Amino acid sequence: MLFMDFAKTCEKLEGISGRLDMIDLISTVLPTLSPEELPVFVRLVRGRIFPDWSSQKLGIGPNLLYEAIGYMAGIKKEQVIEKINQTGDIGQAVEDLLGEKSMTTFFHEDLDLVRVDRELVAIAAMEGKKSQREKLLAVRRLLGNAHPLEGRYLARIMLEELRIGVGEGSVRDAMAKAFAVDSALVEHAMQALNDSGEVARLAKIGPEALREVQITPFHPVRMMLAQQGSIADMIEEHGAIAAEYKYDGSRFQFHKKGNWARLYSRRLEDVTGALPDVIQQLLGATDHDVILDGEVIAIKDGKPMPFQSVLRRFRRRHDVAEATEAIELVPNVFDILWLDGETMIDLPLTERRKRLESVLTMYIAPQVVSGDAAEIEKTYTDALAAGHEGIMIKVPTSPYSPGQRGKNWIKIKPEVDTLDLAVIGAEWGEGKRAHAYGSFLVACQDEGKLIPLSRVATGFSDEQLAEVYGLLKDTVIAKSGKEVTFEPSLVFEVGYAELQASTNYDAGFALRFPRFIRLRDDKDLTDIETLDSIRGRYKRQANSAQAYKA
Ligand code: AMP
């Protein structure tokens, strides 16, 4: 496939708003692709170069890209940035600039989809002192052969923000349609392999190939997530339920094969280097090849420490040994996804639990199974008394559903007035805070879209403002006066006194006394609060106000 044909497909997809039409279009393209092109197309159309399980980054920062674009267009980097600010979209800016340039350039080597992908993979692998320079040259080479339309999508892919509206679900349904296989089968293979490219290759072979997929060690699987709910509802619906403490630490996935082991964070980043103590503990507790799911907490004097202590350890790159001595970490394992070559996720929880207990000698999170509300309530109060966050209730017959926030896992914790929200913009600070952002625009999500909800300007220490500035400064995509807009990436936990109906923000609500609580860089944009759940909170708040007045 020529990269130009890929770019044209992207352009068409961008012009389609209906999901079914998108699926139709993608499903007509897939059967025309060679086995080599198929996985590349399926990844790139979602803006991904690497499989979903991989946390490898392309490592082309906006600055490097702007410099390469400036070189190609024969203008200064500052002028590139100005152009991007004018158009509000890097892709459009590059298309315009290459369009102006093509009048003076006569030579084009046609770009090929697979070759472009290979070059991007090679760019990602460049390391060391000279790598920035090498990357710059490679990006220039690619852009130098790009027609304006190709440049538009290439630039967006390079910044890992393709955003043409193609989600994982659309790709799944397009594969099912193109190769006449059951969509649920494709979904299951995607959950186990966490790589839509590889799943496309199997779907083309046929349903048997999809049915036979196994989880691969060192290709992390997405974590199963929880919803809010109540003990009474769960017992009414399921009878006996399983309850575990809800540990307030950081989620991990432990992979071990032979004497090789890695640890992955909730966002599937490889955190092995930062947590040698946890690896040692788990290696000492099993001789089997396993993939385990759990939560690691920090302990001091027998009591759990605040979650930040754990997060700090997850982020640690230097002086790991000192940190290991300062804070004792303890893993709590509650699930097993793979055992000695066999995938466990389709087994019911009770079965998985039996396997877990038979292969792990320590660190298993205790579990109470009961249909008696009083017994589960007692587990809940015990959990709070021991300093944990609450409990998790799980349906004993349920499979492990990677990446799903379903009703098979329910979290019970005291209702706290905080929301996890995406940071989408900011305003520069004033006075002694003029060198960093001072106030932030935060958003919730509604069916995949980010909806502005509030501004947050209080609750930050100077150190926190500096840290947040460092994390955000390279993600600016537009500027206007003192305001900047970010390519969303960061999640804040925001506290508030009350939810108010308001037309100031698109969400239709505003937060009264919003304040920054903490950075949630263990969370992804997909984890932030939904508009629906905010509506639910608003209703509950109104009901309790009514009850209070009565
Ligand atoms: P939340 O982050 O509030 O949506 O709660 C879900 C998170 O609780 C999971 O992603 C885990 O990191 C954490 N957690 C703590 N204890 C457990 C447990 N026993 N089972 C599952 N998740 C747990």
Coordinates of N, CA and C and ligand atoms in Angstrom, one line a residue, residues 224-226 244-247 251 266 295 334 389 392 394 405 409 411 413 520 523, ligand 1:
M224 N -8.1 -5.3 34.4 CA -9.5 -5.3 34.6 C -9.8 -4.2 35.6
L225 N -10.9 -3.4 35.4 CA -11.2 -2.3 36.2 C -12.6 -2.5 36.9
A226 N -12.9 -1.5 37.8 CA -14.0 -1.7 38.7 C -15.0 -0.5 38.5
E244 N -12.5 -8.5 48.9 CA -11.1 -8.4 49.2 C -10.9 -6.9 49.7
Y245 N -9.8 -6.7 50.5 CA -9.5 -5.3 50.8 C -9.2 -4.6 49.5
K246 N -9.5 -3.3 49.5 CA -9.1 -2.4 48.4 C -7.8 -1.7 48.9
Y247 N -6.7 -2.1 48.4 CA -5.4 -1.5 48.8 C -5.2 -0.2 48.0
R251 N -1.2 -0.4 41.1 CA -1.5 -1.6 40.4 C -0.3 -2.1 39.7
R266 N 0.1 0.1 36.0 CA -1.3 0.1 35.5 C -1.4 0.6 34.0
E295 N -1.8 -5.3 43.7 CA -1.6 -3.9 44.1 C -0.4 -3.9 45.1
F334 N -4.0 -10.5 43.7 CA -5.4 -11.0 43.8 C -5.9 -11.7 42.5
E389 N -8.5 1.4 51.7 CA -9.4 2.3 51.1 C -10.8 1.9 51.2
M392 N -13.1 -4.4 47.5 CA -13.5 -4.7 46.2 C -14.4 -6.0 46.3
K394 N -16.2 -9.0 44.1 CA -16.0 -9.6 42.8 C -17.0 -10.7 42.6
R405 N -14.3 -2.0 32.4 CA -14.8 -1.5 33.7 C -16.2 -2.0 33.8
W409 N -16.6 -6.4 38.9 CA -15.8 -5.9 40.0 C -16.4 -4.6 40.4
K411 N -16.3 -1.5 43.4 CA -15.5 -0.9 44.5 C -16.4 -0.3 45.5
K413 N -16.2 2.2 48.7 CA -15.3 3.0 49.6 C -16.2 4.2 50.1
R520 N -2.4 12.2 39.2 CA -2.7 10.7 39.1 C -2.0 10.2 37.8
K523 N -2.9 7.0 36.1 CA -4.1 6.9 35.4 C -4.0 7.4 34.0
Ligands
AMP1 P1 -10.2 2.9 41.3 O1 -8.8 3.3 41.0 O2 -10.8 3.7 42.4 O3 -11.1 2.8 40.1 O4 -10.2 1.4 41.9 C1 -9.8 0.3 41.2 C2 -8.3 0.0 41.6 O5 -8.2 -0.5 42.9 C3 -7.7 -1.0 40.8 O6 -7.2 -0.6 39.5 C4 -6.5 -1.5 41.7 O7 -5.4 -0.6 41.4 C5 -7.0 -1.1 43.1 N1 -7.2 -2.3 43.9 C6 -6.8 -2.3 45.2 N2 -7.1 -3.5 45.8 C7 -7.7 -4.3 44.8 C8 -8.2 -5.6 44.8 N3 -8.3 -6.4 45.9 N4 -8.7 -6.0 43.6 C9 -8.7 -5.2 42.5 N5 -8.2 -4.0 42.5 C10 -7.7 -3.5 43.6

